[in-house]
């Protein structure tokens, strides 16, 4: 059956464009989310076709690990490799300076580790994720459960409006792959992402937050023009 949903086709095309950047022998950081899922699928298809060989993936989440196994991508860990050649991941917001907000999938802590270690970090998004300044998307903050109340107070003092992220089709809060909780903090605007990232990460009990500053190298953007999906690079 031919795919007719233009948004899905757009995500597929930007995922394929990113997968095409991977070279044989690469260690690849495997991102999390719907667009990254297509990238993982296309990496598997390239391996099956024989156009890509001897790659290993480092997943950023349980979801990425499951998809990699489904599509036949061998996995490794940071203990076993001394480099990551390229990491490919999505984002919830992208500003003109290539700063990001990530964490809509509650995987931003592992994503920042993998993406930050990569020689090249490629971001795959659709055009709806582009913003003039970060902050419309609530900032995810991963917190050790015992510190939820004091961290919420600290975020409020910084001008944020934090809420505990609750599960969908599940009673209670979202629990990360590390066994922690997520606060989504709404800020009116984030004028200085670099300063806010460091300030929040210095709050006792915070593992990491979803601000990714000066990490992205390439932004691949899926768009729909004249009812046709296309991909461009920022």
Short mmCIF file of C-alpha atoms in Angstrom, two decimals:
data_model
loop_
_atom_site.label_atom_id
_atom_site.label_comp_id
_atom_site.label_asym_id
_atom_site.label_seq_id
_atom_site.Cartn_x
_atom_site.Cartn_y
_atom_site.Cartn_z
CA UNK A 1 0.00 0.00 0.00
CA UNK A 2 1.35 3.43 -0.93
CA UNK A 3 1.76 5.77 2.04
CA UNK A 4 -0.45 8.84 1.56
CA UNK A 5 -0.04 10.68 4.89
CA UNK A 6 2.28 13.59 3.90
CA UNK A 7 3.51 14.15 7.47
CA UNK A 8 4.50 10.50 7.84
CA UNK A 9 6.17 10.53 4.42
CA UNK A 10 8.06 13.67 5.43
CA UNK A 11 9.32 11.99 8.61
CA UNK A 12 10.32 8.94 6.59
CA UNK A 13 12.27 11.05 4.11
CA UNK A 14 14.17 13.03 6.75
CA UNK A 15 14.90 9.79 8.59
CA UNK A 16 16.22 8.25 5.38
CA UNK A 17 18.35 11.34 4.63
CA UNK A 18 19.98 10.99 8.04
CA UNK A 19 20.48 7.23 7.67
CA UNK A 20 22.22 7.88 4.35
CA UNK A 21 24.91 9.87 6.22
CA UNK A 22 26.06 6.76 8.09
CA UNK A 23 29.13 5.01 6.67
CA UNK A 24 30.26 1.41 6.93
CA UNK A 25 32.25 0.80 10.10
CA UNK A 26 30.58 3.63 12.01
CA UNK A 27 29.56 3.56 15.66
CA UNK A 28 26.11 5.20 15.60
CA UNK A 29 24.13 6.83 18.38
CA UNK A 30 20.52 5.76 17.88
CA UNK A 31 18.01 8.42 18.87
CA UNK A 32 14.52 8.19 20.29
CA UNK A 33 11.16 9.26 18.85
CA UNK A 34 9.02 8.84 15.75
CA UNK A 35 11.45 10.37 13.21
CA UNK A 36 14.47 8.63 14.72
CA UNK A 37 12.52 5.37 14.49
CA UNK A 38 12.37 5.73 10.69
CA UNK A 39 16.13 6.41 10.67
CA UNK A 40 16.74 3.15 12.56
CA UNK A 41 14.47 1.30 10.11
CA UNK A 42 16.39 2.67 7.10
CA UNK A 43 19.75 1.77 8.68
CA UNK A 44 18.49 -1.79 8.98
CA UNK A 45 17.32 -1.80 5.37
CA UNK A 46 20.71 -0.53 4.19
CA UNK A 47 22.38 -3.35 6.11
CA UNK A 48 20.03 -5.94 4.61
CA UNK A 49 20.75 -4.57 1.13
CA UNK A 50 24.50 -4.79 1.73
CA UNK A 51 25.14 -1.07 1.15
CA UNK A 52 26.07 -0.61 4.83
CA UNK A 53 28.28 -3.02 6.77
CA UNK A 54 30.01 -3.39 10.11
CA UNK A 55 28.11 -0.72 12.03
CA UNK A 56 27.19 -0.84 15.69
CA UNK A 57 24.52 1.16 17.46
CA UNK A 58 24.40 2.74 20.89
CA UNK A 59 20.74 3.20 21.83
CA UNK A 60 19.53 6.21 23.80
CA UNK A 61 16.46 4.46 25.19
CA UNK A 62 14.70 1.14 25.59
CA UNK A 63 12.60 2.07 22.53
CA UNK A 64 15.71 2.59 20.38
CA UNK A 65 17.17 -0.70 21.63
CA UNK A 66 14.01 -2.63 20.72
CA UNK A 67 13.87 -1.07 17.24
CA UNK A 68 17.56 -1.75 16.59
CA UNK A 69 17.09 -5.43 17.43
CA UNK A 70 13.97 -5.55 15.26
CA UNK A 71 15.89 -4.24 12.23
CA UNK A 72 19.05 -6.26 12.81
CA UNK A 73 21.41 -3.53 13.98
CA UNK A 74 24.10 -4.88 16.32
CA UNK A 75 24.30 -2.97 19.62
CA UNK A 76 27.24 -1.96 21.78
CA UNK A 77 27.83 0.15 24.88
CA UNK A 78 30.01 3.06 25.93
CA UNK A 79 32.10 0.59 27.94
CA UNK A 80 33.03 -1.27 24.76
CA UNK A 81 33.87 1.57 22.33
CA UNK A 82 36.20 4.55 22.41
CA UNK A 83 34.23 6.72 19.99
CA UNK A 84 30.83 7.49 18.51
CA UNK A 85 31.14 8.54 14.87
CA UNK A 86 27.66 9.97 14.43
CA UNK A 87 24.54 10.31 16.56
CA UNK A 88 21.12 10.88 14.97
CA UNK A 89 18.22 12.10 17.05
CA UNK A 90 15.06 14.18 16.97
CA UNK A 91 14.18 17.35 18.88
CA UNK A 92 11.09 19.08 20.27
CA UNK A 93 12.33 22.61 19.47
CA UNK A 94 15.19 24.03 17.38
CA UNK A 95 16.23 27.69 17.44
CA UNK A 96 18.23 29.56 14.73
CA UNK A 97 21.48 28.94 16.68
CA UNK A 98 20.84 25.17 16.53
CA UNK A 99 20.09 25.00 20.25
CA UNK A 100 17.48 22.39 21.13
CA UNK A 101 14.87 21.37 23.64
CA UNK A 102 14.63 17.58 23.85
CA UNK A 103 13.00 15.17 26.25
CA UNK A 104 9.45 14.79 25.02
CA UNK A 105 10.13 11.05 25.09
CA UNK A 106 11.72 11.22 28.57
CA UNK A 107 15.09 10.04 27.19
CA UNK A 108 17.04 13.32 27.18
CA UNK A 109 19.61 12.30 29.81
CA UNK A 110 20.86 9.31 27.82
CA UNK A 111 20.46 11.27 24.59
CA UNK A 112 22.70 14.08 25.86
CA UNK A 113 25.39 11.60 26.89
CA UNK A 114 25.40 9.86 23.50
CA UNK A 115 24.85 12.97 21.36
CA UNK A 116 27.49 14.92 23.29
CA UNK A 117 30.12 12.22 22.79
CA UNK A 118 29.50 11.88 19.04
CA UNK A 119 31.94 13.30 16.53
CA UNK A 120 28.89 14.48 14.56
CA UNK A 121 25.39 15.06 15.94
CA UNK A 122 22.64 15.08 13.32
CA UNK A 123 19.17 16.32 14.30
CA UNK A 124 16.09 15.20 12.36
CA UNK A 125 12.92 17.28 12.72
CA UNK A 126 9.90 18.49 10.82
CA UNK A 127 9.42 22.20 10.18
CA UNK A 128 6.92 22.56 13.04
CA UNK A 129 9.81 22.17 15.50
CA UNK A 130 11.56 25.37 14.33
CA UNK A 131 11.17 28.35 16.68
CA UNK A 132 12.63 31.85 16.94
CA UNK A 133 13.51 31.25 20.60
CA UNK A 134 13.23 28.22 22.87
CA UNK A 135 10.56 27.91 25.53
CA UNK A 136 7.15 27.26 23.98
CA UNK A 137 7.74 23.54 24.60
CA UNK A 138 7.88 22.82 28.37
CA UNK A 139 11.45 22.04 29.43
CA UNK A 140 11.87 18.43 30.61
CA UNK A 141 13.95 17.97 33.77
CA UNK A 142 14.88 14.50 35.04
CA UNK A 143 14.79 14.37 38.83
CA UNK A 144 15.61 11.80 41.51
CA UNK A 145 12.18 11.00 43.06
CA UNK A 146 13.07 12.04 46.63
CA UNK A 147 14.01 15.54 45.38
CA UNK A 148 10.83 16.33 43.43
CA UNK A 149 9.43 18.91 45.89
CA UNK A 150 12.62 20.97 46.40
CA UNK A 151 13.44 20.87 42.69
CA UNK A 152 9.95 22.13 41.85
CA UNK A 153 10.46 25.05 44.27
CA UNK A 154 13.85 25.84 42.74
CA UNK A 155 12.41 25.82 39.21
CA UNK A 156 9.64 28.17 40.33
CA UNK A 157 12.27 30.58 41.71
CA UNK A 158 13.89 30.54 38.26
CA UNK A 159 10.59 31.61 36.67
CA UNK A 160 9.39 28.18 35.61
CA UNK A 161 6.02 26.54 36.14
CA UNK A 162 6.88 22.86 36.71
CA UNK A 163 4.49 19.94 36.62
CA UNK A 164 5.14 16.25 37.20
CA UNK A 165 4.75 14.37 33.91
CA UNK A 166 2.03 11.78 34.31
CA UNK A 167 1.75 8.54 32.40
CA UNK A 168 -0.67 7.92 29.54
CA UNK A 169 -2.72 4.73 29.86
CA UNK A 170 -0.88 4.27 33.17
CA UNK A 171 -1.66 5.43 36.68
CA UNK A 172 1.01 7.62 38.23
CA UNK A 173 4.04 9.51 36.90
CA UNK A 174 6.29 8.73 33.94
CA UNK A 175 9.37 6.83 35.10
CA UNK A 176 12.55 7.15 33.01
CA UNK A 177 14.84 4.31 31.96
CA UNK A 178 17.03 5.38 34.92
CA UNK A 179 14.14 5.00 37.38
CA UNK A 180 13.61 8.74 37.88
CA UNK A 181 10.76 11.21 37.33
CA UNK A 182 10.25 14.02 34.82
CA UNK A 183 9.23 17.58 35.59
CA UNK A 184 8.01 19.64 32.62
CA UNK A 185 8.81 23.29 33.40
CA UNK A 186 7.06 25.97 31.36
CA UNK A 187 9.10 29.15 30.96
CA UNK A 188 7.69 32.30 29.36
CA UNK A 189 10.87 32.48 27.26
CA UNK A 190 14.41 31.17 27.50
CA UNK A 191 16.65 34.13 26.74
CA UNK A 192 19.93 32.39 27.57
CA UNK A 193 19.71 28.61 27.08
CA UNK A 194 23.35 27.99 28.06
CA UNK A 195 23.01 29.71 31.44
CA UNK A 196 19.66 28.09 32.22
CA UNK A 197 20.95 24.63 31.31
CA UNK A 198 23.85 24.95 33.78
CA UNK A 199 21.75 26.58 36.51
CA UNK A 200 19.11 23.84 36.45
CA UNK A 201 21.70 21.07 36.37
CA UNK A 202 23.27 22.54 39.53
CA UNK A 203 20.05 22.03 41.50
CA UNK A 204 20.59 19.06 43.86
CA UNK A 205 18.51 16.11 42.70
CA UNK A 206 18.51 17.03 38.99
CA UNK A 207 20.16 14.53 36.64
CA UNK A 208 19.89 16.62 33.50
CA UNK A 209 17.50 18.85 31.61
CA UNK A 210 16.36 18.98 28.00
CA UNK A 211 18.37 22.02 26.88
CA UNK A 212 20.98 20.95 24.30
CA UNK A 213 23.30 23.91 23.70
CA UNK A 214 26.11 23.96 21.11
CA UNK A 215 25.80 20.24 20.42
CA UNK A 216 24.00 19.95 17.06
CA UNK A 217 26.16 19.92 13.93
CA UNK A 218 23.58 19.25 11.22
CA UNK A 219 19.83 19.95 11.33
CA UNK A 220 17.81 18.08 8.70
CA UNK A 221 14.33 19.55 8.33
CA UNK A 222 11.39 17.81 6.73
CA UNK A 223 8.91 20.13 5.03
CA UNK A 224 5.81 19.90 2.88
CA UNK A 225 5.77 22.21 -0.13
CA UNK A 226 3.01 22.13 -2.71
CA UNK A 227 1.71 18.98 -0.99
CA UNK A 228 5.06 17.26 -1.52
CA UNK A 229 7.47 16.27 1.27
CA UNK A 230 11.05 17.52 1.04
CA UNK A 231 14.19 17.68 3.18
CA UNK A 232 16.53 20.63 3.64
CA UNK A 233 19.52 21.31 5.86
CA UNK A 234 19.62 24.29 8.21
#
